[in-house]
């Protein structure tokens, strides 16, 4: 149950404006003369860490000082390592560290902590009026069972990264259009043309065409495709690959995977982009900082290139829809003072001014309607990094024209999703090897249909 404001805020007007109002539940149970120190873990590195550090320092020296709150970052690690450690804490593993007061977390990990009574219900500290200023899908992603446990701080989606230099060179000789990249069907057809075009450049070496596209997550691609077509890849906590919608997705993306026109790569697409072994890929909008402006070929030649950022492709006849990504922050269940302090920091950090500063240097989206709908255009004009500027333009366009879905949060989803990704890549690698050993055995479409029967029968 949400607590509503029962009395007037006792803070000064300056503090009210800084915090965006009092934390739901009344006056602060804090004493500035005896400040509360909150331990924090997060997974932001590089430029993102610099921005986070600067914002935390600002909070500690202003609002935190006035309220009696100190944020102390005690651990910074990769997202995977952080989620692994939190899962160990949730399971009560021997040797697991003590739960921090506040940490970044994905809902799929937070639900494990919440089931063990380790998270504060943030509905106790944010009223319905408070939350009405946030983008509803971003808030709802952090809800499960009886309350709000993961607070949105920044979100991303998936987009299409395009090496415009390589594409223009290809288009000039073949007549292909960028319009073909709007759908996955068009993308698949274009990829096969690119493979054939590059293969023909070395007639003395047959079958050495280059890949045109890959996805950083074939799981997310399948989830997005199913959602675009009105279905779901997971139903009742079970993998759903039996119907016609899944068959359509499979028979669109698998022929180019079988021939090699799509890359089946065990890593991030940004790696392949740096060596010219890829023209385009789908991946997180927050990954923009990993894309440079040069290609270094195998012979050491370096070429200056330009990238374009396009909206996520849609399967023909489907709805414009893409996955909503990004973690949030959770507050550990403890005493009223520590929980209140955690909520106060989240309120300050996600206020439009602070949140826009965070996302403008990281490639994420802000989480309030005011920031995203009214301040984004002005922020884009001020962004100096051309990569982030292009990404923000594309994602803002998607926000206006797309719907977003979130991955399931049931307990077994993480292991099931990881297994799907691994098994799919391994299976398609085998199909590609078969194709190379007998290229005249039939069409890629026939091979894809036969492969689907095998995949379903596993």
mmCIF file of C-alpha atoms in Angstrom, residues 9-247:
data_model
loop_
_atom_site.group_PDB
_atom_site.id
_atom_site.type_symbol
_atom_site.label_atom_id
_atom_site.label_comp_id
_atom_site.label_asym_id
_atom_site.label_seq_id
_atom_site.Cartn_x
_atom_site.Cartn_y
_atom_site.Cartn_z
ATOM 1 C CA UNK A 9 7.037 18.954 4.483
ATOM 2 C CA UNK A 10 9.323 20.495 7.073
ATOM 3 C CA UNK A 11 12.165 21.225 4.677
ATOM 4 C CA UNK A 12 12.968 24.624 3.327
ATOM 5 C CA UNK A 13 11.812 25.722 -0.110
ATOM 6 C CA UNK A 14 15.326 25.298 -1.495
ATOM 7 C CA UNK A 15 15.469 21.721 -0.304
ATOM 8 C CA UNK A 16 11.974 20.997 -1.573
ATOM 9 C CA UNK A 17 12.965 22.157 -5.017
ATOM 10 C CA UNK A 18 16.200 20.185 -4.909
ATOM 11 C CA UNK A 19 14.426 16.989 -3.900
ATOM 12 C CA UNK A 20 11.340 17.567 -5.968
ATOM 13 C CA UNK A 21 9.192 17.466 -2.787
ATOM 14 C CA UNK A 22 9.384 15.466 0.441
ATOM 15 C CA UNK A 23 9.788 11.730 0.367
ATOM 16 C CA UNK A 24 6.372 10.180 0.851
ATOM 17 C CA UNK A 25 5.572 9.409 4.473
ATOM 18 C CA UNK A 26 6.148 12.764 6.169
ATOM 19 C CA UNK A 27 9.162 14.477 7.674
ATOM 20 C CA UNK A 28 12.611 12.999 7.410
ATOM 21 C CA UNK A 29 13.695 10.639 10.251
ATOM 22 C CA UNK A 30 17.228 12.034 9.936
ATOM 23 C CA UNK A 31 19.548 14.273 11.935
ATOM 24 C CA UNK A 32 22.079 16.262 9.851
ATOM 25 C CA UNK A 33 24.376 16.334 12.894
ATOM 26 C CA UNK A 34 24.496 12.535 12.863
ATOM 27 C CA UNK A 35 24.432 11.678 9.160
ATOM 28 C CA UNK A 36 23.405 8.288 7.834
ATOM 29 C CA UNK A 37 25.993 6.680 5.550
ATOM 30 C CA UNK A 38 24.672 4.456 2.762
ATOM 31 C CA UNK A 39 26.941 1.932 1.090
ATOM 32 C CA UNK A 40 26.396 1.747 -2.667
ATOM 33 C CA UNK A 41 27.344 -0.714 -5.408
ATOM 34 C CA UNK A 42 26.973 0.041 -9.095
ATOM 35 C CA UNK A 43 28.115 -1.280 -12.463
ATOM 36 C CA UNK A 44 28.963 1.940 -14.303
ATOM 37 C CA UNK A 45 32.512 2.188 -15.655
ATOM 38 C CA UNK A 46 34.486 4.618 -17.784
ATOM 39 C CA UNK A 47 32.672 7.818 -18.660
ATOM 40 C CA UNK A 48 29.588 6.583 -16.855
ATOM 41 C CA UNK A 49 31.567 6.125 -13.653
ATOM 42 C CA UNK A 50 32.986 9.642 -13.939
ATOM 43 C CA UNK A 51 29.492 11.074 -14.280
ATOM 44 C CA UNK A 52 28.130 8.965 -11.432
ATOM 45 C CA UNK A 53 31.035 9.984 -9.180
ATOM 46 C CA UNK A 54 30.459 13.662 -9.915
ATOM 47 C CA UNK A 55 26.742 13.435 -9.182
ATOM 48 C CA UNK A 56 27.279 11.543 -5.930
ATOM 49 C CA UNK A 57 29.834 14.128 -4.815
ATOM 50 C CA UNK A 58 27.331 16.877 -5.608
ATOM 51 C CA UNK A 59 24.579 15.120 -3.665
ATOM 52 C CA UNK A 60 26.803 14.577 -0.638
ATOM 53 C CA UNK A 61 27.874 18.230 -0.560
ATOM 54 C CA UNK A 62 24.384 19.721 -1.031
ATOM 55 C CA UNK A 63 21.142 17.883 -0.354
ATOM 56 C CA UNK A 64 22.864 15.027 1.429
ATOM 57 C CA UNK A 65 24.686 17.452 3.738
ATOM 58 C CA UNK A 66 21.472 19.307 4.559
ATOM 59 C CA UNK A 67 19.518 16.125 5.169
ATOM 60 C CA UNK A 68 22.213 14.117 6.885
ATOM 61 C CA UNK A 69 22.861 11.544 4.114
ATOM 62 C CA UNK A 70 26.233 10.351 2.821
ATOM 63 C CA UNK A 71 26.507 8.049 -0.204
ATOM 64 C CA UNK A 72 29.651 5.904 -0.064
ATOM 65 C CA UNK A 73 30.395 3.796 -3.155
ATOM 66 C CA UNK A 74 32.094 0.640 -1.894
ATOM 67 C CA UNK A 75 32.043 -1.559 -5.000
ATOM 68 C CA UNK A 76 32.070 -1.033 -8.771
ATOM 69 C CA UNK A 77 32.032 -4.083 -11.030
ATOM 70 C CA UNK A 78 30.676 -5.345 -14.313
ATOM 71 C CA UNK A 79 26.953 -5.852 -14.556
ATOM 72 C CA UNK A 80 27.352 -9.634 -14.777
ATOM 73 C CA UNK A 81 29.610 -9.818 -11.719
ATOM 74 C CA UNK A 82 27.366 -7.523 -9.712
ATOM 75 C CA UNK A 83 24.243 -9.546 -10.497
ATOM 76 C CA UNK A 84 26.121 -12.749 -9.628
ATOM 77 C CA UNK A 85 27.125 -11.354 -6.241
ATOM 78 C CA UNK A 86 23.590 -10.157 -5.497
ATOM 79 C CA UNK A 87 22.259 -13.596 -6.415
ATOM 80 C CA UNK A 88 24.726 -15.132 -3.941
ATOM 81 C CA UNK A 89 23.468 -12.765 -1.244
ATOM 82 C CA UNK A 90 19.860 -13.657 -2.041
ATOM 83 C CA UNK A 91 20.672 -17.370 -1.802
ATOM 84 C CA UNK A 92 22.528 -16.918 1.470
ATOM 85 C CA UNK A 93 25.673 -18.490 0.045
ATOM 86 C CA UNK A 94 28.562 -18.934 2.515
ATOM 87 C CA UNK A 95 31.118 -16.224 1.955
ATOM 88 C CA UNK A 96 28.668 -13.849 0.259
ATOM 89 C CA UNK A 97 29.323 -10.217 1.222
ATOM 90 C CA UNK A 98 26.906 -8.114 3.207
ATOM 91 C CA UNK A 99 24.071 -6.550 1.237
ATOM 92 C CA UNK A 100 24.767 -2.860 0.432
ATOM 93 C CA UNK A 101 22.228 -0.211 1.374
ATOM 94 C CA UNK A 102 21.628 0.708 -2.274
ATOM 95 C CA UNK A 103 22.728 -0.962 -5.505
ATOM 96 C CA UNK A 104 22.006 -1.177 -9.189
ATOM 97 C CA UNK A 105 20.097 -4.325 -10.063
ATOM 98 C CA UNK A 106 18.020 -5.891 -12.802
ATOM 99 C CA UNK A 107 14.464 -6.930 -11.884
ATOM 100 C CA UNK A 108 15.314 -10.600 -12.519
ATOM 101 C CA UNK A 109 17.908 -10.392 -9.716
ATOM 102 C CA UNK A 110 15.900 -8.090 -7.476
ATOM 103 C CA UNK A 111 13.013 -10.537 -7.367
ATOM 104 C CA UNK A 112 15.325 -13.081 -5.718
ATOM 105 C CA UNK A 113 16.263 -10.539 -3.042
ATOM 106 C CA UNK A 114 12.666 -9.464 -2.541
ATOM 107 C CA UNK A 115 11.448 -13.021 -2.047
ATOM 108 C CA UNK A 116 13.881 -13.277 0.841
ATOM 109 C CA UNK A 117 12.612 -10.052 2.409
ATOM 110 C CA UNK A 118 15.800 -8.135 1.672
ATOM 111 C CA UNK A 119 14.426 -5.108 -0.228
ATOM 112 C CA UNK A 120 12.542 -2.026 0.881
ATOM 113 C CA UNK A 121 9.161 -1.441 -0.754
ATOM 114 C CA UNK A 122 9.644 1.961 -2.374
ATOM 115 C CA UNK A 123 5.901 2.536 -2.484
ATOM 116 C CA UNK A 124 6.343 3.383 1.199
ATOM 117 C CA UNK A 125 8.460 6.393 0.203
ATOM 118 C CA UNK A 126 6.964 7.569 -3.106
ATOM 119 C CA UNK A 127 3.310 8.527 -3.424
ATOM 120 C CA UNK A 128 1.172 7.913 -6.487
ATOM 121 C CA UNK A 129 1.516 11.602 -7.282
ATOM 122 C CA UNK A 130 5.294 11.325 -7.037
ATOM 123 C CA UNK A 131 5.407 8.400 -9.457
ATOM 124 C CA UNK A 132 3.013 10.016 -11.931
ATOM 125 C CA UNK A 133 5.905 12.144 -13.161
ATOM 126 C CA UNK A 134 7.864 9.081 -14.256
ATOM 127 C CA UNK A 135 7.399 7.184 -17.504
ATOM 128 C CA UNK A 136 4.880 4.439 -16.609
ATOM 129 C CA UNK A 137 6.570 1.452 -18.335
ATOM 130 C CA UNK A 138 9.858 2.334 -16.651
ATOM 131 C CA UNK A 139 8.210 2.240 -13.218
ATOM 132 C CA UNK A 140 6.114 -0.850 -13.895
ATOM 133 C CA UNK A 141 9.185 -2.868 -14.802
ATOM 134 C CA UNK A 142 10.288 -2.603 -11.174
ATOM 135 C CA UNK A 143 6.996 -3.798 -9.745
ATOM 136 C CA UNK A 144 6.341 -7.333 -8.622
ATOM 137 C CA UNK A 145 4.024 -8.888 -6.093
ATOM 138 C CA UNK A 146 3.025 -6.250 -3.538
ATOM 139 C CA UNK A 147 5.103 -3.214 -4.395
ATOM 140 C CA UNK A 148 7.804 -1.248 -6.168
ATOM 141 C CA UNK A 149 11.249 -2.691 -5.555
ATOM 142 C CA UNK A 150 13.418 -1.548 -8.485
ATOM 143 C CA UNK A 151 13.487 2.203 -9.076
ATOM 144 C CA UNK A 152 14.242 3.392 -12.635
ATOM 145 C CA UNK A 153 17.319 5.588 -12.948
ATOM 146 C CA UNK A 154 18.045 5.367 -16.696
ATOM 147 C CA UNK A 155 16.793 3.149 -19.498
ATOM 148 C CA UNK A 156 17.973 1.990 -22.879
ATOM 149 C CA UNK A 157 16.514 0.090 -25.782
ATOM 150 C CA UNK A 158 17.947 -1.722 -28.800
ATOM 151 C CA UNK A 159 18.759 0.108 -32.030
ATOM 152 C CA UNK A 160 20.377 -0.596 -35.396
ATOM 153 C CA UNK A 161 24.014 0.472 -35.711
ATOM 154 C CA UNK A 162 24.991 1.053 -39.357
ATOM 155 C CA UNK A 163 28.451 1.636 -40.795
ATOM 156 C CA UNK A 164 27.287 4.240 -43.293
ATOM 157 C CA UNK A 165 30.623 4.321 -45.121
ATOM 158 C CA UNK A 166 30.612 0.598 -45.930
ATOM 159 C CA UNK A 167 26.908 0.623 -46.729
ATOM 160 C CA UNK A 168 27.178 3.534 -49.155
ATOM 161 C CA UNK A 169 30.016 1.785 -50.985
ATOM 162 C CA UNK A 170 27.892 -1.350 -51.280
ATOM 163 C CA UNK A 171 24.764 0.596 -52.278
ATOM 164 C CA UNK A 172 26.556 2.530 -55.014
ATOM 165 C CA UNK A 173 27.414 -0.701 -56.817
ATOM 166 C CA UNK A 174 24.265 -2.720 -56.158
ATOM 167 C CA UNK A 175 21.457 -0.178 -55.902
ATOM 168 C CA UNK A 176 20.271 -1.333 -52.470
ATOM 169 C CA UNK A 177 18.417 1.221 -50.364
ATOM 170 C CA UNK A 178 18.454 2.020 -46.674
ATOM 171 C CA UNK A 179 14.712 1.424 -46.783
ATOM 172 C CA UNK A 180 15.552 -2.281 -46.831
ATOM 173 C CA UNK A 181 16.864 -1.964 -43.270
ATOM 174 C CA UNK A 182 13.486 -1.033 -41.818
ATOM 175 C CA UNK A 183 12.356 -4.672 -41.587
ATOM 176 C CA UNK A 184 14.165 -7.860 -40.652
ATOM 177 C CA UNK A 185 12.986 -9.423 -43.905
ATOM 178 C CA UNK A 186 14.612 -6.611 -45.880
ATOM 179 C CA UNK A 187 17.687 -6.839 -43.694
ATOM 180 C CA UNK A 188 18.033 -10.563 -44.426
ATOM 181 C CA UNK A 189 17.682 -10.066 -48.179
ATOM 182 C CA UNK A 190 20.198 -7.213 -48.166
ATOM 183 C CA UNK A 191 22.633 -9.274 -46.112
ATOM 184 C CA UNK A 192 22.599 -12.067 -48.663
ATOM 185 C CA UNK A 193 23.208 -9.552 -51.468
ATOM 186 C CA UNK A 194 26.161 -8.152 -49.533
ATOM 187 C CA UNK A 195 27.591 -11.628 -48.946
ATOM 188 C CA UNK A 196 27.311 -12.438 -52.651
ATOM 189 C CA UNK A 197 28.746 -9.050 -53.643
ATOM 190 C CA UNK A 198 31.795 -9.412 -51.403
ATOM 191 C CA UNK A 199 32.235 -13.053 -52.449
ATOM 192 C CA UNK A 200 32.316 -12.035 -56.119
ATOM 193 C CA UNK A 201 35.193 -9.644 -55.460
ATOM 194 C CA UNK A 202 37.537 -12.627 -55.055
ATOM 195 C CA UNK A 203 36.352 -15.150 -57.684
ATOM 196 C CA UNK A 204 39.470 -17.233 -57.146
ATOM 197 C CA UNK A 205 38.316 -17.888 -53.536
ATOM 198 C CA UNK A 206 34.705 -19.106 -53.585
ATOM 199 C CA UNK A 207 32.596 -18.840 -50.434
ATOM 200 C CA UNK A 208 34.560 -16.031 -48.772
ATOM 201 C CA UNK A 209 31.752 -13.485 -48.685
ATOM 202 C CA UNK A 210 31.452 -11.207 -45.662
ATOM 203 C CA UNK A 211 28.709 -11.019 -43.084
ATOM 204 C CA UNK A 212 26.459 -7.975 -43.211
ATOM 205 C CA UNK A 213 24.605 -8.140 -39.873
ATOM 206 C CA UNK A 214 24.542 -9.693 -36.438
ATOM 207 C CA UNK A 215 22.557 -9.279 -33.245
ATOM 208 C CA UNK A 216 24.136 -8.814 -29.845
ATOM 209 C CA UNK A 217 21.293 -10.934 -28.475
ATOM 210 C CA UNK A 218 19.426 -13.500 -30.569
ATOM 211 C CA UNK A 219 17.249 -14.038 -27.514
ATOM 212 C CA UNK A 220 16.175 -10.389 -27.511
ATOM 213 C CA UNK A 221 15.630 -10.493 -31.268
ATOM 214 C CA UNK A 222 13.313 -13.493 -30.893
ATOM 215 C CA UNK A 223 11.509 -11.850 -27.972
ATOM 216 C CA UNK A 224 11.062 -8.610 -29.925
ATOM 217 C CA UNK A 225 9.902 -10.455 -33.032
ATOM 218 C CA UNK A 226 7.309 -12.448 -31.121
ATOM 219 C CA UNK A 227 6.057 -9.327 -29.349
ATOM 220 C CA UNK A 228 5.900 -7.376 -32.627
ATOM 221 C CA UNK A 229 3.683 -10.118 -34.046
ATOM 222 C CA UNK A 230 1.414 -10.170 -30.997
ATOM 223 C CA UNK A 231 2.884 -13.160 -29.187
ATOM 224 C CA UNK A 232 5.500 -13.919 -26.546
ATOM 225 C CA UNK A 233 8.616 -16.084 -26.590
ATOM 226 C CA UNK A 234 7.928 -17.130 -23.001
ATOM 227 C CA UNK A 235 4.423 -18.120 -21.918
ATOM 228 C CA UNK A 236 3.642 -19.409 -18.433
ATOM 229 C CA UNK A 237 7.386 -19.558 -17.737
ATOM 230 C CA UNK A 238 7.851 -21.904 -20.711
ATOM 231 C CA UNK A 239 9.695 -21.346 -23.997
ATOM 232 C CA UNK A 240 7.143 -20.897 -26.791
ATOM 233 C CA UNK A 241 8.616 -21.978 -30.147
ATOM 234 C CA UNK A 242 5.768 -24.050 -31.548
ATOM 235 C CA UNK A 243 3.637 -21.554 -33.460
ATOM 236 C CA UNK A 244 3.631 -19.854 -36.842
ATOM 237 C CA UNK A 245 5.012 -16.573 -35.449
ATOM 238 C CA UNK A 246 8.190 -18.217 -34.228
ATOM 239 C CA UNK A 247 8.499 -20.134 -37.496
#
